[in-house]
CSV table of C-alpha atoms in Angstrom, one decimal:
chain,number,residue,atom,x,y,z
A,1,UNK,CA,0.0,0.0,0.0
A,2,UNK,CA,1.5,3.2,-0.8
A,3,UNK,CA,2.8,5.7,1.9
A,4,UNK,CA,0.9,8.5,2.5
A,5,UNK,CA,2.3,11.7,1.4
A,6,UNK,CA,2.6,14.8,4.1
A,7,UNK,CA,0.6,17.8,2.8
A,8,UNK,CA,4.5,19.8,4.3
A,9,UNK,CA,5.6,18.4,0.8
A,10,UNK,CA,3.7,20.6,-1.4
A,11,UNK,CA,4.5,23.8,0.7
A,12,UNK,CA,8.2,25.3,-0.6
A,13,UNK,CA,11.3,25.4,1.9
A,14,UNK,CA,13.9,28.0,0.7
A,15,UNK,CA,16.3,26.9,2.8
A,16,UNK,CA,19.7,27.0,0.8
A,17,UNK,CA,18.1,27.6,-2.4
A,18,UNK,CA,18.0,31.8,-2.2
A,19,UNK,CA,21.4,32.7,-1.0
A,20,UNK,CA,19.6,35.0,2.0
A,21,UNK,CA,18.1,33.8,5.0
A,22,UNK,CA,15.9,37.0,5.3
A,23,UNK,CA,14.9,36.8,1.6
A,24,UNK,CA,14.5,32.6,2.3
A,25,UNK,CA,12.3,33.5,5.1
A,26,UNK,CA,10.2,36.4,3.2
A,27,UNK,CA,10.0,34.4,0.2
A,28,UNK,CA,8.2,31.2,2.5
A,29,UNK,CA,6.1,34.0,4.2
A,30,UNK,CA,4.3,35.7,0.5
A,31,UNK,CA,3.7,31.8,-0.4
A,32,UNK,CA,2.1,31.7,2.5
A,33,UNK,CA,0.0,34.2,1.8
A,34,UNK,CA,-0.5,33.0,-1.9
A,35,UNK,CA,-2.1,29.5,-0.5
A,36,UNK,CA,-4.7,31.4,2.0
A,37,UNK,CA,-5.6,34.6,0.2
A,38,UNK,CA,-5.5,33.7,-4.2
A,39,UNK,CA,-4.5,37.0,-5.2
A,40,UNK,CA,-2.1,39.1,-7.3
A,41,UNK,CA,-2.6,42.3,-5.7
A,42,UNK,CA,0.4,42.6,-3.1
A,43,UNK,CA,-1.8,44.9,-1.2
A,44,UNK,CA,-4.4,42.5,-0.4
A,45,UNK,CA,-2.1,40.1,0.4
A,46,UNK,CA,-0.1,42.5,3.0
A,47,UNK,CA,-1.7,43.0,6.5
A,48,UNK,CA,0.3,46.5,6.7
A,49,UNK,CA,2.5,48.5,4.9
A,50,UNK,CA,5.4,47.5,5.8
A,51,UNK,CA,4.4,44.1,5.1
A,52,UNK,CA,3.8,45.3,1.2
A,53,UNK,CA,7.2,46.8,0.7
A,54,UNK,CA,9.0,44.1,2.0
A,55,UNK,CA,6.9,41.6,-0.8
A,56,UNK,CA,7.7,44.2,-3.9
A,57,UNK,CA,11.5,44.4,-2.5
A,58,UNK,CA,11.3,40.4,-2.7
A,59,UNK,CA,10.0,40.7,-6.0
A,60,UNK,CA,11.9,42.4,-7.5
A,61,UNK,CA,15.4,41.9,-5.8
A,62,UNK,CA,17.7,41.1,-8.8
A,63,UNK,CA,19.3,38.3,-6.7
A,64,UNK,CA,16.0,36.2,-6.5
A,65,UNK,CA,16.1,34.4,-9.1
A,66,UNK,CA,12.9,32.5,-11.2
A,67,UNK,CA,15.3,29.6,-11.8
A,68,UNK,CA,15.9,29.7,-8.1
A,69,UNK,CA,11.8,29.4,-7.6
A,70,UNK,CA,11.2,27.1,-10.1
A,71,UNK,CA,14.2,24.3,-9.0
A,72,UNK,CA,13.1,24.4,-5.6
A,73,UNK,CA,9.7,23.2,-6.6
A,74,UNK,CA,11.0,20.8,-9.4
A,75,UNK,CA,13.2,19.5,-6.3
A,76,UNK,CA,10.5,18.8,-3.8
A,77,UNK,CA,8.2,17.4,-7.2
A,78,UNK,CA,11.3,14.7,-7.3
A,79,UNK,CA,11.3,13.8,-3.2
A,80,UNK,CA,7.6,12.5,-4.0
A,81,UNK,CA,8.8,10.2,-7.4
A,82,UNK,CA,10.4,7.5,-6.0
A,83,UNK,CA,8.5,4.6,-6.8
A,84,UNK,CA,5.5,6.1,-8.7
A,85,UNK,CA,3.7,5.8,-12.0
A,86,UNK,CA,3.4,9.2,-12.8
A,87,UNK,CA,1.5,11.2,-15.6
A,88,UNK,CA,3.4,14.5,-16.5
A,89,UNK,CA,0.5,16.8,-18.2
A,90,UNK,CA,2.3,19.9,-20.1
A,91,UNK,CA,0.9,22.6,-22.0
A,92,UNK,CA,1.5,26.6,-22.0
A,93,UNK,CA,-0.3,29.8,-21.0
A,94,UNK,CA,0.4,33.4,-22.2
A,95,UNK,CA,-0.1,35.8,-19.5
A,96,UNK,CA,-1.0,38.7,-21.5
A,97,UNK,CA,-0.6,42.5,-19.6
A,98,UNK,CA,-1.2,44.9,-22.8
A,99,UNK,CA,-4.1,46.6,-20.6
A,100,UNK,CA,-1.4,47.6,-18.3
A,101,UNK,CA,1.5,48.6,-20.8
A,102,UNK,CA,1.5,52.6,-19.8
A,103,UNK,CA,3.4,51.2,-16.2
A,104,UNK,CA,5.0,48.5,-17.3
A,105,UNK,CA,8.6,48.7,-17.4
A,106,UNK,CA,10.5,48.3,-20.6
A,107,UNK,CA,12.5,45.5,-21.4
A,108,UNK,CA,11.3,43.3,-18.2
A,109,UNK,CA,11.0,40.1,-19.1
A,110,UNK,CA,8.0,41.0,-21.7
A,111,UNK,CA,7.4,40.3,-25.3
A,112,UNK,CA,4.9,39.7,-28.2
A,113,UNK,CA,1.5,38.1,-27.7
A,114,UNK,CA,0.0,34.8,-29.7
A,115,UNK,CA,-2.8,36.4,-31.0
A,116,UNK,CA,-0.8,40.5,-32.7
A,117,UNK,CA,2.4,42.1,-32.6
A,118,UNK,CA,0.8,43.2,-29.1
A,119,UNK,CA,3.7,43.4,-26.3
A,120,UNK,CA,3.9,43.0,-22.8
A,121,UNK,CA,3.4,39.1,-22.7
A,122,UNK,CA,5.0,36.2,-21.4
A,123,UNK,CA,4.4,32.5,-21.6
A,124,UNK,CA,4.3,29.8,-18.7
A,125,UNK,CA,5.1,26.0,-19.9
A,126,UNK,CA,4.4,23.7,-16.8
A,127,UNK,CA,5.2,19.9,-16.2
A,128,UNK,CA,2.2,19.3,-14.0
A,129,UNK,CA,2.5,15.8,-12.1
A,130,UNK,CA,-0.2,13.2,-11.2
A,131,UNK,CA,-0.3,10.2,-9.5
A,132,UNK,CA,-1.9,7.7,-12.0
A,133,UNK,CA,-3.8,6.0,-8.8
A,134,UNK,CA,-6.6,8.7,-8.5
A,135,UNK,CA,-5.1,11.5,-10.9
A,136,UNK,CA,-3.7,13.4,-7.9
A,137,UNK,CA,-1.6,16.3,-8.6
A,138,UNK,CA,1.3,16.0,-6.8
A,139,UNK,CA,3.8,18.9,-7.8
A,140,UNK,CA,5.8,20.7,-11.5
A,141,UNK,CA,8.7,18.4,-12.6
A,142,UNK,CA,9.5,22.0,-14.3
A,143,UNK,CA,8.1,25.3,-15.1
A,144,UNK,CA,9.4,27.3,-18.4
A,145,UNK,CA,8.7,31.0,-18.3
A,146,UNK,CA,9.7,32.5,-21.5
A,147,UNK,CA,9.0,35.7,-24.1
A,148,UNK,CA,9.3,36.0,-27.5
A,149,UNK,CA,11.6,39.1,-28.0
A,150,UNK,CA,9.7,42.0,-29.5
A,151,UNK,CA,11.8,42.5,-32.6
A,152,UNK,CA,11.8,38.6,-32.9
A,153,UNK,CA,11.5,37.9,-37.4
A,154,UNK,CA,8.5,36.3,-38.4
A,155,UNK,CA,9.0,32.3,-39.5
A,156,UNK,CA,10.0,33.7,-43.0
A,157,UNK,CA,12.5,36.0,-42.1
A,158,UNK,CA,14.0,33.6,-39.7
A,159,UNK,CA,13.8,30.6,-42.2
A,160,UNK,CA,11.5,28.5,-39.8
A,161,UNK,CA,11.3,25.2,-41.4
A,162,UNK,CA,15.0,24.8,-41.8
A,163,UNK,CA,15.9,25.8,-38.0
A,164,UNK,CA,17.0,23.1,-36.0
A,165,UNK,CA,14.5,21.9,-33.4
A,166,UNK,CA,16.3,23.5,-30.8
A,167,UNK,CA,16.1,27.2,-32.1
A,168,UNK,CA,12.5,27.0,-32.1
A,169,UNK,CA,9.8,27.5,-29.8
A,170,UNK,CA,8.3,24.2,-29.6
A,171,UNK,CA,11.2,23.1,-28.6
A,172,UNK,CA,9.7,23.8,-25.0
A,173,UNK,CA,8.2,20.6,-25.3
A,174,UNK,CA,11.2,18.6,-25.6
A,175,UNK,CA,13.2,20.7,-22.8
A,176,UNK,CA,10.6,20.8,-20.5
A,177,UNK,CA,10.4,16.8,-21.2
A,178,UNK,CA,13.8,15.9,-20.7
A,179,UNK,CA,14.2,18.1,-17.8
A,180,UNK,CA,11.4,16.5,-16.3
A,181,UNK,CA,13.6,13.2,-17.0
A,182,UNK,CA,16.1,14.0,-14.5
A,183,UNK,CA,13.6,15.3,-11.8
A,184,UNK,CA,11.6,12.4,-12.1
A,185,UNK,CA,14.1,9.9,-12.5
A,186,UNK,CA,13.0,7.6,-9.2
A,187,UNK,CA,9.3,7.2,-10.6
A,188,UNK,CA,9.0,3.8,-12.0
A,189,UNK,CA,7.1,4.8,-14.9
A,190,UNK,CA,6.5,8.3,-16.2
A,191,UNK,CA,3.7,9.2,-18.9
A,192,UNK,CA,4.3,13.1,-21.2
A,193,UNK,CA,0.6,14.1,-21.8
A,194,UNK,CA,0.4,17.0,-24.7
A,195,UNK,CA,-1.6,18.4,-27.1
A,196,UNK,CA,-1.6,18.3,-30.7
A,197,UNK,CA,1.3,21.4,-30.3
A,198,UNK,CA,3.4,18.0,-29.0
A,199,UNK,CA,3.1,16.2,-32.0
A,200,UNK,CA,6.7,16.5,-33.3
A,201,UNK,CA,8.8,13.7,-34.4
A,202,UNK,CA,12.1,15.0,-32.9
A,203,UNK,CA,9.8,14.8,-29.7
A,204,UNK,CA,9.5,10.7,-30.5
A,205,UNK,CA,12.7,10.5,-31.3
A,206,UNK,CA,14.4,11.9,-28.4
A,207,UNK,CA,11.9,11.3,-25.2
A,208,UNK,CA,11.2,8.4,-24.9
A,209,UNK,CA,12.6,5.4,-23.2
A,210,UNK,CA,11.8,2.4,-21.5
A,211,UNK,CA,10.6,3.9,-18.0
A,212,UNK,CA,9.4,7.2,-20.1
A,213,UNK,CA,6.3,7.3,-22.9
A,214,UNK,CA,4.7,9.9,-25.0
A,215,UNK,CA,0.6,10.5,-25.7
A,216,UNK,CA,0.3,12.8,-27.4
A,217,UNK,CA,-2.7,14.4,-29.7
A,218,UNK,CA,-2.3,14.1,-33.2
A,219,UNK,CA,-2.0,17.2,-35.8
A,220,UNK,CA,-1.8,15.9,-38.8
A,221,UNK,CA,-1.4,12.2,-40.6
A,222,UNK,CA,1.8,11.0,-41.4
A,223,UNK,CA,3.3,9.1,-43.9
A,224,UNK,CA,4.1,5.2,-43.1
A,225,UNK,CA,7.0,2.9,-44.1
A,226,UNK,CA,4.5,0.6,-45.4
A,227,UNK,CA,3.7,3.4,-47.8
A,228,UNK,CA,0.2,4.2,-46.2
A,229,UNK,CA,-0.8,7.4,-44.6
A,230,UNK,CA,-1.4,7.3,-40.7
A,231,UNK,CA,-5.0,8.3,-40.7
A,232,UNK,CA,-6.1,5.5,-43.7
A,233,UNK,CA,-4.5,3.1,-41.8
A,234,UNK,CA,-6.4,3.4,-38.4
A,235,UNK,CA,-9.5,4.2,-40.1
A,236,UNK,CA,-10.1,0.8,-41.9
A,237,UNK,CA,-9.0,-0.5,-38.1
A,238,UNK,CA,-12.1,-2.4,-37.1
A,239,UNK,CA,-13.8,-1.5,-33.4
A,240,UNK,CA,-11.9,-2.6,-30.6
A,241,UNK,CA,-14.9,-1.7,-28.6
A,242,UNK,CA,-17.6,1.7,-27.9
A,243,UNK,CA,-18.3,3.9,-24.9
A,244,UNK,CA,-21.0,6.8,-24.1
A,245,UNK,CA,-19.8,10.1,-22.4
A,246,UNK,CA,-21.9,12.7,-21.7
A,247,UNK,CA,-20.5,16.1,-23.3
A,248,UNK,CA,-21.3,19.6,-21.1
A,249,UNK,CA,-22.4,22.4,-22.8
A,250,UNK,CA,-19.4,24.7,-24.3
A,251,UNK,CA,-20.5,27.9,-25.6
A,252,UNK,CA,-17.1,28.8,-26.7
A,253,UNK,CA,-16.8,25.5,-28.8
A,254,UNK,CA,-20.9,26.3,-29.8
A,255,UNK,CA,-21.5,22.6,-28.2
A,256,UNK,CA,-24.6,21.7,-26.5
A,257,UNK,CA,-25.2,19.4,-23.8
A,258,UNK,CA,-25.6,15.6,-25.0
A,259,UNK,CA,-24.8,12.1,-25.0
A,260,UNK,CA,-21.9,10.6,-27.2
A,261,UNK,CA,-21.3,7.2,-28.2
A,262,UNK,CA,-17.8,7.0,-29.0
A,263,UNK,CA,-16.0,3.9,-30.9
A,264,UNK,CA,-12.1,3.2,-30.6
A,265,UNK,CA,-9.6,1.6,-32.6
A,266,UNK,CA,-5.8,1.1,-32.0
A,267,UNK,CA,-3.2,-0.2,-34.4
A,268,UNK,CA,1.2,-0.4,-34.1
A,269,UNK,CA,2.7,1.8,-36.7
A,270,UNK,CA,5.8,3.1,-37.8
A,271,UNK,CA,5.9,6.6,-39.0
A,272,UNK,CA,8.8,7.4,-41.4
A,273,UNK,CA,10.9,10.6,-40.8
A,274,UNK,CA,9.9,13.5,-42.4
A,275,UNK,CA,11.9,14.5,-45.6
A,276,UNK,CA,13.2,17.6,-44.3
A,277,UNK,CA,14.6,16.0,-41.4
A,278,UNK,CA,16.2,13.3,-43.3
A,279,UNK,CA,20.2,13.4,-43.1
A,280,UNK,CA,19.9,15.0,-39.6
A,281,UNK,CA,20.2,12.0,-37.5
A,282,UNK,CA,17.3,11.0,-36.6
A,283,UNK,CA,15.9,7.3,-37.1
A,284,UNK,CA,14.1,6.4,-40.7
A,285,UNK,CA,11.4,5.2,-38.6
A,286,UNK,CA,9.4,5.2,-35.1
A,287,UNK,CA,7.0,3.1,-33.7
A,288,UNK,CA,3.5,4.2,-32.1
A,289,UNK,CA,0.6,2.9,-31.6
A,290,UNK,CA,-2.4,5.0,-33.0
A,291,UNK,CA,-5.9,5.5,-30.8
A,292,UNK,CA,-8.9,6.1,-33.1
A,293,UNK,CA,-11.0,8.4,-30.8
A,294,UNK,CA,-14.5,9.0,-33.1
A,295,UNK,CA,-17.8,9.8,-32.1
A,296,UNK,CA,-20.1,7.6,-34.0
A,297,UNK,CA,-22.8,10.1,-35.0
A,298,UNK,CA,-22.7,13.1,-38.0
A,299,UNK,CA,-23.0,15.5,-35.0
A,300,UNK,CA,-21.5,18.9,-36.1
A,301,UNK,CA,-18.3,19.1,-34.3
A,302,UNK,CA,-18.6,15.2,-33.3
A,303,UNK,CA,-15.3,14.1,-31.7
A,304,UNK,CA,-12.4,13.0,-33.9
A,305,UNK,CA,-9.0,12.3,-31.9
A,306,UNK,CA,-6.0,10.5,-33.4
A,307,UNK,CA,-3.8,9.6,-30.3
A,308,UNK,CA,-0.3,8.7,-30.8
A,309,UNK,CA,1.7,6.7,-27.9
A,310,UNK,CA,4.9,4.9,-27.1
A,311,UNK,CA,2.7,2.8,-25.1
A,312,UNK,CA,2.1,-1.0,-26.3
A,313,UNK,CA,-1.5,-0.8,-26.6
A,314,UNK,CA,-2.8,-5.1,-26.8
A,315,UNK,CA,-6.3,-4.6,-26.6
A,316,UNK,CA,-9.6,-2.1,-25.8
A,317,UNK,CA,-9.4,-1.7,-22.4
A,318,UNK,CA,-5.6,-0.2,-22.8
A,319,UNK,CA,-6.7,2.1,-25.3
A,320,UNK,CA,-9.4,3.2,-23.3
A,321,UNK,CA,-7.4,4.1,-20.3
A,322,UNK,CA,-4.8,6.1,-22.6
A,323,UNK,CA,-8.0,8.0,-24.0
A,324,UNK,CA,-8.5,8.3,-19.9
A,325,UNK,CA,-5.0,9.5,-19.2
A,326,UNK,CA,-5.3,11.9,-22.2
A,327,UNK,CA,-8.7,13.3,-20.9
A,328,UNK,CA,-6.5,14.5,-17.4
A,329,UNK,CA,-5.2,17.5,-19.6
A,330,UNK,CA,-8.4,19.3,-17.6
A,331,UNK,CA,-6.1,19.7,-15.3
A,332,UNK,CA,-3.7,21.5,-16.5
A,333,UNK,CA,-6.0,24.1,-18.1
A,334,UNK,CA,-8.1,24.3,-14.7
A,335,UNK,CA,-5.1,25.2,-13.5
A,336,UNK,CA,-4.3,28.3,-15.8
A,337,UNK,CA,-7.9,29.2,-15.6
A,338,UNK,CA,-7.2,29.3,-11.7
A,339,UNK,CA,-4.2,31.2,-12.1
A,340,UNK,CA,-5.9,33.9,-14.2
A,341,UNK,CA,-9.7,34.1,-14.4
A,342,UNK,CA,-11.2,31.8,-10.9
A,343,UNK,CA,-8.8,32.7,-8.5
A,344,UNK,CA,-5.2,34.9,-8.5
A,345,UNK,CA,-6.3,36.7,-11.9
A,346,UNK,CA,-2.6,37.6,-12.6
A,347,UNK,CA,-3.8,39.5,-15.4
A,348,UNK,CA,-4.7,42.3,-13.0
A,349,UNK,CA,-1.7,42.2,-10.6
A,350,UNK,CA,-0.6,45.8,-9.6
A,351,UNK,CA,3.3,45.0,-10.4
A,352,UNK,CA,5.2,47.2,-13.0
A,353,UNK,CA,8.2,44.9,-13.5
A,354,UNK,CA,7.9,42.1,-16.0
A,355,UNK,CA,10.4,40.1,-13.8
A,356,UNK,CA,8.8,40.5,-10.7
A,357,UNK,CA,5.4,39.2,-12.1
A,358,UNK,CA,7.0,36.0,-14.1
A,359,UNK,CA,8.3,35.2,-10.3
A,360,UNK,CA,5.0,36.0,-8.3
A,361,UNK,CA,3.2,33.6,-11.3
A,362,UNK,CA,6.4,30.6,-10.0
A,363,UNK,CA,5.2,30.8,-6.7
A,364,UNK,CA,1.5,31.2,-7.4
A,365,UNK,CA,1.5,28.0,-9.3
A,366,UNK,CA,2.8,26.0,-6.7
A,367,UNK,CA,0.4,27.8,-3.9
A,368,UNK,CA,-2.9,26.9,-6.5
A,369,UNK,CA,-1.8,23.1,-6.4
A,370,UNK,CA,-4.9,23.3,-2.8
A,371,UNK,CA,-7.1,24.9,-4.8
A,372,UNK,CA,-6.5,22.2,-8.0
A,373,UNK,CA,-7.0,19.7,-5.3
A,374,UNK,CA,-9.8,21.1,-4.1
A,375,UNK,CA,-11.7,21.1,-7.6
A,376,UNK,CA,-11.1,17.6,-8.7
A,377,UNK,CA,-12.1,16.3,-5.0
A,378,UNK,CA,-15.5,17.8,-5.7
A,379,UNK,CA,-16.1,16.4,-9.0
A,380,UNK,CA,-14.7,13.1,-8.1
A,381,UNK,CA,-17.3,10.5,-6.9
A,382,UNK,CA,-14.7,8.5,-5.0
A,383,UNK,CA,-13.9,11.8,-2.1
A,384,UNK,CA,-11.0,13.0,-3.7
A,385,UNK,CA,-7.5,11.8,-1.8
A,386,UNK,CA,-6.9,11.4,1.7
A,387,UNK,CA,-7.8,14.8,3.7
A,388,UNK,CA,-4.2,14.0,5.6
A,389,UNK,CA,-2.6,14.5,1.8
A,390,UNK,CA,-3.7,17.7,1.9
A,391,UNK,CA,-4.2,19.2,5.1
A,392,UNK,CA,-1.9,19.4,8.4
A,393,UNK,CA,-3.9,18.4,12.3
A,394,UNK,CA,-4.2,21.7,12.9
A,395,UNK,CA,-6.0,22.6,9.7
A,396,UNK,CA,-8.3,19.4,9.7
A,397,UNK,CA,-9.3,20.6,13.2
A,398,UNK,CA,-10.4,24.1,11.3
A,399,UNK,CA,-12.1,22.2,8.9
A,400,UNK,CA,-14.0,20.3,11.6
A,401,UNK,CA,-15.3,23.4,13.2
A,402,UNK,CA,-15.9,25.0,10.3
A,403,UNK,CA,-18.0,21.9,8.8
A,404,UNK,CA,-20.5,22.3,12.8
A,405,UNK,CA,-20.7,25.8,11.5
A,406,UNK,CA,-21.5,25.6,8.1
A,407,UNK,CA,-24.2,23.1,8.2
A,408,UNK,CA,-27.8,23.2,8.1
A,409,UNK,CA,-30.6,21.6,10.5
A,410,UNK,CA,-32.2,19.7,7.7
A,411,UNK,CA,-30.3,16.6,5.9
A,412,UNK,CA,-29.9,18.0,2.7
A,413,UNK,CA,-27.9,21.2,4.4
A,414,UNK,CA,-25.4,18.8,6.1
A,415,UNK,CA,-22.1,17.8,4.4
A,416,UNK,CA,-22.7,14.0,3.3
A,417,UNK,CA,-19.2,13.2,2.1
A,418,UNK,CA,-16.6,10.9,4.3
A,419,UNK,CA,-14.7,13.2,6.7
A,420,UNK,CA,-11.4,11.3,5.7
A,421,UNK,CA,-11.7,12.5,2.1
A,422,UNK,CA,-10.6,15.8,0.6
A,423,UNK,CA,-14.2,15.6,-0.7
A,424,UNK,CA,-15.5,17.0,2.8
A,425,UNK,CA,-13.3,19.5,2.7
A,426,UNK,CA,-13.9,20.9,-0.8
A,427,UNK,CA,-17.8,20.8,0.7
């Protein structure tokens, strides 16, 4: 039976990691703050003055580092892999302050946005980590904060398609990935979760090994060394098997609320090398297995995945827990809604130095991990993970009062759930 973990592993220790006891100590003290009151106003977090300069000298103090941040919390992520088979989710957020450019400073750690040649932008690329035994998050194997410059050439100018993998920006998937490698390397098993953004055959060629694996959303079919295209192939695959999910209602997607019967298929392939990767040492071929994810109705929008894994997939009920695995990518994008919209909203923080806000986001990512936990506990018909994961004696205790307070006289008033649960808690 595995150990329980101490909820004192998700909270930082500085100790030795900022090159100043004071700063050590002030940095431990805005976390803190961060876990009790979500916020990116310093003054609301502050409880006087004082208190509010001493968080912006913190901030922005040249010798605090992000890397500084970010390894600390990469290093504790590590403490908690020995043993584990792990699911490492990544994807990336822009934090975008163009309604705040008149007070921003210049050349702080800002660039150009996604969407125009808008400044005053920066991305966040997390390793999110779950326990694959009730998708807890655990921790970041690594965070990459990063800007695109704004006099950065446009893919033409720069020559894009003949740029090594390494000069470009999806190469975060690959660094942030073998990072992750090193951090993690206890775990017994370790699982990169992307997006379609991860499909990238220098990815294939480089992760994985035989305690790491890829799944990864397709983009686009690719061509096959037994001269077939990817997506022919998988769909003359016959059903492994069907399920029915019930899809929410998604304005922004213009979905409505129904039922989905969805059939799955799986088949080993090997994907040749591109042709303009050819002569650059990577292998001719690489083996995957494809997951058919298609939504058997002519539903407008019906689903349509292509999954590709380093996983051996042998039969239906191995496909369908990769189509599982894949479907806790929620969580990371939970997790950037938390961090801007539900809960800190970053996107209004007060700061005026790009620096100083890419390091508030490092620390507020590791103080949201509660509030993630939180979420999923009340959406999960199980009770979440063990209250003691989460939560110290003295805070159970709270919760206990808190819980003879907050209930009602009648039965449908009272709070239901199992007390040793993270479940009652979240209630």
């Amino acid at each position: 039976m595995r150990e329980t973990i101490h909820p004192q592993h998700f909270y930082p220790d500085y100790t030795g990691e900022l090159g100043d006891l004071r700063s050590e100590r002030r940095g431990m003290e805005l976390w803190s703050k961060l876990s009790r009151c979500p916020s990116s106003t310093i003054r609301q977090l502050a409880s006087n003055t004082a208190e509010q300069k001493a968080y912006y000298r913190f901030l922005n103090n040249d010798n605090i580092k992000e890397e500084d941040l970010i390894n600390e919390s990469s290093r504790r992520m590590g403490n908690l892999s020995e043993g584990r088979h792990l699911l490492c989710l990544q994807d990336t957020c822009e934090v975008n302050l163009s309604s705040h450019k008149r007070r921003l400073n210049e050349n702080s750690g800002l660039g150009r946005s996604d969407k125009s040649d808008t400044g005053h932008c920066f991305k966040i690329h997390p390793g999110l980590v779950l326990d694959v035994q009730g998708l807890n998050p655990l921790g970041f194997s690594h965070i990459k904060v990063f800007h695109r410059p704004e006099d950065m050439p446009d893919r033409i100018q720069r020559g894009y398609k003949q740029q090594s993998i390494k000069e470009k920006e999806s190469y975060k998937w690959i660094e942030v990935a073998q990072t992750s490698k090193t951090i993690l390397k206890e775990a017994a098993t370790v699982t990169f979760i992307e997006d379609r953004e991860g499909d990238i055959y220098e990815q294939f060629a480089m992760v994985p090994d035989e305690k790491f694996h890829l799944l990864v959303r397709s983009r686009t079919t690719r061509n096959l060394s037994n001269g077939n295209s990817l997506y022919k192939e998988i769909d003359s695959e016959p059903i492994a098997g069907t399920y029915t999910i019930e899809l929410p209602t998604d304005s922004r997607k213009n979905q409505y609320k129904r039922q989905a019967e969805i059939a799955l298929r799986f088949k080993a392939c090997e994907i040749k090398c591109p042709n303009n990767l050819k002569n650059k040492g990577y292998p001719p071929t690489i083996s995957l297995t494809c997951i058919s994810v298609k939504e058997t109705s002519q539903a407008s929008r019906a689903i349509n995945w292509k999954l590709l894994t380093t996983h051996k997939i042998e039969n239906y009920e191995e496909a369908l827990l990769m189509v599982e695995w894949y479907g806790a990518r929620w969580y990371i994008e939970q997790l950037f809604r938390i961090l801007k919209k539900q809960g800190f909203g970053i996107e209004e923080t007060e700061l005026e130095n790009g620096w100083a806000i890419r390091k508030l986001v490092i620390m507020q990512m590791t103080a949201l991990l509660k509030i993630l936990q939180m979420n999923i506990a009340y959406a999960d018909t199980e009770g979440g993970q063990p209250i003691e994961e989460v939560f110290d004696k003295e805070q159970i205790e709270v919760l206990e009062m808190m819980n003879i307070k907050l209930q009602g006289k009648s039965i449908k008033l009272q709070n239901h759930h199992k007390p040793q649960r993270t479940k009652w808690a979240a209630w």
